[in-house]
Amino acid sequence: SPTAEPAASQPYHAVWVSYLEWQQVDFSSAQAFSADIAAMFDNIADLGATVVLAQVRPFGDALYPSDYYPFSHLCTGTQGQGPGFDPLALLVQAAHARGLQLEAWINPYRLKGSASMPAALAENNLMNTHPEWVWQNPDNGSAYLNPAIPEAADYVVQGVAELVQNYAIDGVHFDDYFYPTTDPALDAARFAASGAGDLGSWRRANVTALVKAAHDAVKAADPTLRFGISPQGNPDNDLTEQYSDVTSWLT
């Protein structure tokens, strides 16, 4: 269903709803979930917000049935086990009923935030199906897709296309998790094989290639949909630590 007002005519006043909020929502039934979401979205509308950035893919998992990612453990406590309903479909319905836009917020690379988040992975988690795509932090157990691997980036883009094709969302949003480390060992072999001369520039090109492909997938589905990114508030960190060329994206 369309939003109550064309997106271009509304101010962009957004509220983030993250996996931390989903931990406080009742997923035991569609009715219980809808009741909690109704209260949440009423509060958001009362604040004068116009957009909900709903985190629907926080850890290489999904708050919706997906051909690419297992159901999030946030739904039932077990990654890969669905709640018996489609949370994202209900989120879109609840937002649009209140004249709110809903953007699907995803983390493109993160599979684990720590050794225990999430604690147990589904069989079809990418850490199990494509371990060669994954870099794991030995210090805290977090895990990320390697941004230097084109096949991993293409998989992320296919997941973006799935979202915009299957749901009447108003956009797709990335947060600020791009390169997970500055350690040259992460992608040393691929960098050497690339023939590139500067590691930082090459890494920024890897991220920008993903960003452009995701943008194009969103716009191919509907040119009026938004594709947004919230990088760190520190431009130097963006460029040199996460290899996010924000200036290039804006052009």
mmCIF file of C-alpha atoms in Angstrom:
data_model
loop_
_atom_site.group_PDB
_atom_site.id
_atom_site.type_symbol
_atom_site.label_atom_id
_atom_site.label_comp_id
_atom_site.label_asym_id
_atom_site.label_seq_id
_atom_site.Cartn_x
_atom_site.Cartn_y
_atom_site.Cartn_z
ATOM 1 C CA SER A 1 0.000 0.000 0.000
ATOM 2 C CA PRO A 2 1.361 3.468 -0.767
ATOM 3 C CA THR A 3 2.338 5.891 1.940
ATOM 4 C CA ALA A 4 -0.232 8.529 2.822
ATOM 5 C CA GLU A 5 1.854 11.283 1.300
ATOM 6 C CA PRO A 6 4.402 11.214 -1.532
ATOM 7 C CA ALA A 7 7.853 10.717 -0.062
ATOM 8 C CA ALA A 8 9.332 13.733 -1.816
ATOM 9 C CA SER A 9 6.861 16.089 -0.146
ATOM 10 C CA GLN A 10 7.633 14.926 3.399
ATOM 11 C CA PRO A 11 10.507 16.018 5.615
ATOM 12 C CA TYR A 12 12.939 13.203 6.355
ATOM 13 C CA HIS A 13 12.619 12.718 10.106
ATOM 14 C CA ALA A 14 13.709 9.162 10.822
ATOM 15 C CA VAL A 15 13.789 6.883 13.848
ATOM 16 C CA TRP A 16 16.093 3.864 14.039
ATOM 17 C CA VAL A 17 14.581 0.601 15.283
ATOM 18 C CA SER A 18 17.470 -1.811 15.839
ATOM 19 C CA TYR A 19 17.923 -5.415 16.897
ATOM 20 C CA LEU A 20 18.119 -4.103 20.474
ATOM 21 C CA GLU A 21 14.494 -2.996 20.171
ATOM 22 C CA TRP A 22 13.451 -6.307 18.590
ATOM 23 C CA GLN A 23 14.733 -8.018 21.742
ATOM 24 C CA GLN A 24 11.916 -6.248 23.594
ATOM 25 C CA VAL A 25 9.175 -7.144 21.069
ATOM 26 C CA ASP A 26 6.926 -10.190 21.428
ATOM 27 C CA PHE A 27 7.363 -12.513 18.424
ATOM 28 C CA SER A 28 5.245 -15.331 19.905
ATOM 29 C CA SER A 29 2.390 -14.686 17.470
ATOM 30 C CA ALA A 30 1.392 -12.321 14.700
ATOM 31 C CA GLN A 31 -1.166 -10.768 17.059
ATOM 32 C CA ALA A 32 1.348 -10.149 19.851
ATOM 33 C CA PHE A 33 3.917 -8.769 17.441
ATOM 34 C CA SER A 34 1.353 -6.479 15.810
ATOM 35 C CA ALA A 35 0.284 -5.118 19.195
ATOM 36 C CA ASP A 36 3.841 -4.254 20.181
ATOM 37 C CA ILE A 37 4.548 -2.712 16.784
ATOM 38 C CA ALA A 38 1.344 -0.677 16.914
ATOM 39 C CA ALA A 39 2.403 0.867 20.220
ATOM 40 C CA MET A 40 5.933 1.508 18.958
ATOM 41 C CA PHE A 41 4.823 3.079 15.689
ATOM 42 C CA ASP A 42 2.187 5.205 17.434
ATOM 43 C CA ASN A 43 5.003 6.614 19.586
ATOM 44 C CA ILE A 44 7.157 7.217 16.514
ATOM 45 C CA ALA A 45 4.324 9.016 14.710
ATOM 46 C CA ASP A 46 3.608 11.083 17.831
ATOM 47 C CA LEU A 47 7.222 12.276 17.808
ATOM 48 C CA GLY A 48 6.600 13.811 14.394
ATOM 49 C CA ALA A 49 8.832 11.339 12.597
ATOM 50 C CA THR A 50 8.084 10.427 8.996
ATOM 51 C CA VAL A 51 10.402 7.436 8.433
ATOM 52 C CA VAL A 52 11.153 4.227 10.301
ATOM 53 C CA LEU A 53 14.571 2.660 9.638
ATOM 54 C CA ALA A 54 13.778 -0.905 10.659
ATOM 55 C CA GLN A 55 16.762 -3.226 11.068
ATOM 56 C CA VAL A 56 15.635 -6.325 9.231
ATOM 57 C CA ARG A 57 19.035 -7.951 8.627
ATOM 58 C CA PRO A 58 21.420 -7.385 11.539
ATOM 59 C CA PHE A 59 23.626 -10.521 11.487
ATOM 60 C CA GLY A 60 23.458 -12.182 8.093
ATOM 61 C CA ASP A 61 19.924 -13.188 9.027
ATOM 62 C CA ALA A 62 16.464 -11.828 8.317
ATOM 63 C CA LEU A 63 13.227 -10.680 9.925
ATOM 64 C CA TYR A 64 11.396 -12.072 6.893
ATOM 65 C CA PRO A 65 11.377 -15.299 4.864
ATOM 66 C CA SER A 66 14.392 -15.153 2.554
ATOM 67 C CA ASP A 67 15.974 -17.313 -0.111
ATOM 68 C CA TYR A 68 19.387 -16.008 0.973
ATOM 69 C CA TYR A 69 19.407 -15.622 4.752
ATOM 70 C CA PRO A 70 18.052 -17.649 7.689
ATOM 71 C CA PHE A 71 15.377 -16.253 9.973
ATOM 72 C CA SER A 72 16.931 -14.156 12.723
ATOM 73 C CA HIS A 73 17.360 -15.637 16.182
ATOM 74 C CA LEU A 74 15.579 -12.499 17.394
ATOM 75 C CA CYS A 75 12.273 -14.012 16.226
ATOM 76 C CA THR A 76 12.277 -17.310 18.130
ATOM 77 C CA GLY A 77 15.596 -17.545 19.957
ATOM 78 C CA THR A 78 16.922 -19.944 17.315
ATOM 79 C CA GLN A 79 18.478 -18.702 14.098
ATOM 80 C CA GLY A 80 16.806 -20.353 11.121
ATOM 81 C CA GLN A 81 13.512 -20.985 12.908
ATOM 82 C CA GLY A 82 10.685 -18.752 11.749
ATOM 83 C CA PRO A 83 7.967 -17.337 13.998
ATOM 84 C CA GLY A 84 5.101 -18.573 11.827
ATOM 85 C CA PHE A 85 4.409 -15.175 10.282
ATOM 86 C CA ASP A 86 6.246 -12.507 8.265
ATOM 87 C CA PRO A 87 7.416 -9.705 10.600
ATOM 88 C CA LEU A 88 8.521 -7.407 7.782
ATOM 89 C CA ALA A 89 5.140 -7.612 6.045
ATOM 90 C CA LEU A 90 3.473 -6.553 9.299
ATOM 91 C CA LEU A 91 6.014 -3.764 9.804
ATOM 92 C CA VAL A 92 5.287 -2.327 6.359
ATOM 93 C CA GLN A 93 1.536 -2.563 6.953
ATOM 94 C CA ALA A 94 1.744 -0.885 10.364
ATOM 95 C CA ALA A 95 3.986 1.918 9.113
ATOM 96 C CA HIS A 96 1.902 2.755 6.069
ATOM 97 C CA ALA A 97 -1.325 2.670 8.090
ATOM 98 C CA ARG A 98 0.111 5.582 10.098
ATOM 99 C CA GLY A 99 1.464 7.514 7.128
ATOM 100 C CA LEU A 100 5.012 6.496 8.008
ATOM 101 C CA GLN A 101 7.547 5.341 5.446
ATOM 102 C CA LEU A 102 9.538 2.215 6.198
ATOM 103 C CA GLU A 103 13.073 1.609 4.985
ATOM 104 C CA ALA A 104 14.654 -1.818 5.375
ATOM 105 C CA TRP A 105 17.885 -1.301 7.287
ATOM 106 C CA ILE A 106 20.462 -4.015 6.682
ATOM 107 C CA ASN A 107 24.022 -4.631 7.720
ATOM 108 C CA PRO A 108 25.688 -5.745 4.498
ATOM 109 C CA TYR A 109 28.761 -7.530 5.876
ATOM 110 C CA ARG A 110 28.273 -8.457 9.554
ATOM 111 C CA LEU A 111 27.459 -12.082 10.405
ATOM 112 C CA LYS A 112 28.289 -12.030 14.121
ATOM 113 C CA GLY A 113 28.651 -9.049 16.437
ATOM 114 C CA SER A 114 30.602 -11.131 18.976
ATOM 115 C CA ALA A 115 31.174 -14.764 19.871
ATOM 116 C CA SER A 116 27.722 -14.852 21.476
ATOM 117 C CA MET A 117 25.716 -12.560 19.152
ATOM 118 C CA PRO A 118 24.183 -14.683 17.833
ATOM 119 C CA ALA A 119 25.417 -17.667 19.828
ATOM 120 C CA ALA A 120 24.293 -20.451 17.468
ATOM 121 C CA LEU A 121 24.136 -20.217 13.685
ATOM 122 C CA ALA A 122 21.686 -21.833 11.291
ATOM 123 C CA GLU A 123 22.956 -24.436 8.838
ATOM 124 C CA ASN A 124 22.397 -22.013 5.966
ATOM 125 C CA ASN A 125 24.228 -19.121 7.614
ATOM 126 C CA LEU A 126 26.987 -17.911 5.305
ATOM 127 C CA MET A 127 29.594 -18.845 7.907
ATOM 128 C CA ASN A 128 28.586 -22.444 7.218
ATOM 129 C CA THR A 129 27.731 -22.344 3.518
ATOM 130 C CA HIS A 130 30.561 -20.043 2.382
ATOM 131 C CA PRO A 131 33.245 -19.956 5.079
ATOM 132 C CA GLU A 132 35.752 -18.848 2.417
ATOM 133 C CA TRP A 133 33.894 -15.516 2.241
ATOM 134 C CA VAL A 134 34.197 -14.833 5.965
ATOM 135 C CA TRP A 135 36.755 -13.038 8.137
ATOM 136 C CA GLN A 136 36.515 -13.711 11.859
ATOM 137 C CA ASN A 137 38.008 -11.422 14.464
ATOM 138 C CA PRO A 138 40.186 -13.562 16.764
ATOM 139 C CA ASP A 139 39.864 -11.037 19.591
ATOM 140 C CA ASN A 140 36.079 -10.980 20.047
ATOM 141 C CA GLY A 141 34.600 -13.633 17.761
ATOM 142 C CA SER A 142 32.808 -11.182 15.501
ATOM 143 C CA ALA A 143 32.542 -12.210 11.848
ATOM 144 C CA TYR A 144 32.116 -10.300 8.606
ATOM 145 C CA LEU A 145 31.977 -11.001 4.924
ATOM 146 C CA ASN A 146 35.260 -10.083 3.273
ATOM 147 C CA PRO A 147 34.590 -6.945 1.179
ATOM 148 C CA ALA A 148 37.328 -7.984 -1.275
ATOM 149 C CA ILE A 149 35.351 -11.004 -2.496
ATOM 150 C CA PRO A 150 33.061 -10.094 -5.434
ATOM 151 C CA GLU A 151 30.908 -13.201 -4.967
ATOM 152 C CA ALA A 152 30.133 -12.188 -1.398
ATOM 153 C CA ALA A 153 29.220 -8.662 -2.499
ATOM 154 C CA ASP A 154 26.997 -10.039 -5.252
ATOM 155 C CA TYR A 155 25.204 -12.190 -2.685
ATOM 156 C CA VAL A 156 24.469 -9.095 -0.610
ATOM 157 C CA VAL A 157 23.098 -7.341 -3.697
ATOM 158 C CA GLN A 158 20.845 -10.295 -4.500
ATOM 159 C CA GLY A 159 19.474 -10.005 -0.978
ATOM 160 C CA VAL A 160 18.769 -6.308 -1.562
ATOM 161 C CA ALA A 161 16.951 -7.117 -4.799
ATOM 162 C CA GLU A 162 14.855 -9.705 -2.963
ATOM 163 C CA LEU A 163 13.716 -7.076 -0.457
ATOM 164 C CA VAL A 164 12.635 -4.469 -2.990
ATOM 165 C CA GLN A 165 10.939 -7.053 -5.190
ATOM 166 C CA ASN A 166 8.955 -8.720 -2.395
ATOM 167 C CA TYR A 167 7.963 -5.839 -0.116
ATOM 168 C CA ALA A 168 6.371 -2.412 -0.504
ATOM 169 C CA ILE A 169 9.194 -0.815 1.450
ATOM 170 C CA ASP A 170 10.139 2.798 0.806
ATOM 171 C CA GLY A 171 13.872 2.219 0.589
ATOM 172 C CA VAL A 172 16.915 0.252 1.694
ATOM 173 C CA HIS A 173 19.401 1.553 4.233
ATOM 174 C CA PHE A 174 22.970 0.451 5.085
ATOM 175 C CA ASP A 175 24.672 1.287 8.356
ATOM 176 C CA ASP A 176 28.362 1.968 8.908
ATOM 177 C CA TYR A 177 29.902 -1.509 9.064
ATOM 178 C CA PHE A 178 32.123 -1.862 5.996
ATOM 179 C CA TYR A 179 35.743 -3.077 6.209
ATOM 180 C CA PRO A 180 36.016 -4.725 9.638
ATOM 181 C CA THR A 181 39.770 -4.209 10.056
ATOM 182 C CA THR A 182 42.738 -2.312 8.653
ATOM 183 C CA ASP A 183 44.927 -5.421 8.909
ATOM 184 C CA PRO A 184 46.540 -6.026 5.483
ATOM 185 C CA ALA A 185 46.308 -9.779 6.059
ATOM 186 C CA LEU A 186 42.518 -9.705 5.566
ATOM 187 C CA ASP A 187 42.723 -9.554 1.785
ATOM 188 C CA ALA A 188 46.468 -9.727 1.067
ATOM 189 C CA ALA A 189 46.253 -12.467 -1.555
ATOM 190 C CA ARG A 190 43.460 -10.769 -3.478
ATOM 191 C CA PHE A 191 45.186 -7.402 -3.286
ATOM 192 C CA ALA A 192 48.397 -8.907 -4.660
ATOM 193 C CA ALA A 193 46.505 -10.628 -7.465
ATOM 194 C CA SER A 194 44.674 -7.420 -8.357
ATOM 195 C CA GLY A 195 47.832 -5.599 -9.412
ATOM 196 C CA ALA A 196 46.574 -2.455 -7.634
ATOM 197 C CA GLY A 197 49.190 -0.145 -6.212
ATOM 198 C CA ASP A 198 47.498 1.276 -3.132
ATOM 199 C CA LEU A 199 45.685 -0.911 -0.590
ATOM 200 C CA GLY A 200 43.455 1.868 0.733
ATOM 201 C CA SER A 201 42.249 2.971 -2.687
ATOM 202 C CA TRP A 202 41.641 -0.628 -3.718
ATOM 203 C CA ARG A 203 39.624 -1.348 -0.591
ATOM 204 C CA ARG A 204 37.543 1.794 -1.072
ATOM 205 C CA ALA A 205 36.840 0.677 -4.639
ATOM 206 C CA ASN A 206 35.632 -2.694 -3.331
ATOM 207 C CA VAL A 207 33.147 -1.046 -0.993
ATOM 208 C CA THR A 208 32.013 1.469 -3.601
ATOM 209 C CA ALA A 209 31.356 -1.349 -6.069
ATOM 210 C CA LEU A 210 28.971 -2.939 -3.559
ATOM 211 C CA VAL A 211 27.319 0.382 -2.797
ATOM 212 C CA LYS A 212 26.725 1.120 -6.486
ATOM 213 C CA ALA A 213 25.396 -2.362 -7.220
ATOM 214 C CA ALA A 214 23.002 -2.187 -4.263
ATOM 215 C CA HIS A 215 21.874 1.298 -5.318
ATOM 216 C CA ASP A 216 21.262 0.076 -8.858
ATOM 217 C CA ALA A 217 19.280 -2.950 -7.635
ATOM 218 C CA VAL A 218 16.996 -0.678 -5.609
ATOM 219 C CA LYS A 219 16.471 1.780 -8.450
ATOM 220 C CA ALA A 220 15.877 -1.015 -10.975
ATOM 221 C CA ALA A 221 12.919 -2.173 -8.904
ATOM 222 C CA ASP A 222 11.475 1.333 -8.544
ATOM 223 C CA PRO A 223 13.328 4.610 -9.279
ATOM 224 C CA THR A 224 11.319 6.384 -6.572
ATOM 225 C CA LEU A 225 12.706 4.154 -3.803
ATOM 226 C CA ARG A 226 15.496 5.525 -1.640
ATOM 227 C CA PHE A 227 18.868 3.927 -1.098
ATOM 228 C CA GLY A 228 20.618 5.401 1.904
ATOM 229 C CA ILE A 229 23.752 4.925 3.977
ATOM 230 C CA SER A 230 24.657 6.219 7.420
ATOM 231 C CA PRO A 231 28.458 6.265 7.609
ATOM 232 C CA GLN A 232 30.424 7.110 10.724
ATOM 233 C CA GLY A 233 30.391 10.753 11.739
ATOM 234 C CA ASN A 234 34.170 10.864 11.351
ATOM 235 C CA PRO A 235 35.177 11.338 7.684
ATOM 236 C CA ASP A 236 38.791 10.314 8.354
ATOM 237 C CA ASN A 237 37.686 7.026 9.913
ATOM 238 C CA ASP A 238 35.347 6.432 7.002
ATOM 239 C CA LEU A 239 38.165 6.770 4.492
ATOM 240 C CA THR A 240 41.069 5.144 6.306
ATOM 241 C CA GLU A 241 39.516 2.598 8.696
ATOM 242 C CA GLN A 242 36.305 1.431 7.027
ATOM 243 C CA TYR A 243 37.332 2.377 3.472
ATOM 244 C CA SER A 244 34.082 4.225 2.804
ATOM 245 C CA ASP A 245 34.477 6.881 0.119
ATOM 246 C CA VAL A 246 31.438 8.921 1.091
ATOM 247 C CA THR A 247 32.344 11.828 -1.208
ATOM 248 C CA SER A 248 32.443 9.491 -4.181
ATOM 249 C CA TRP A 249 29.071 7.996 -3.258
ATOM 250 C CA LEU A 250 27.496 11.427 -3.142
ATOM 251 C CA THR A 251 28.612 12.184 -6.699
#
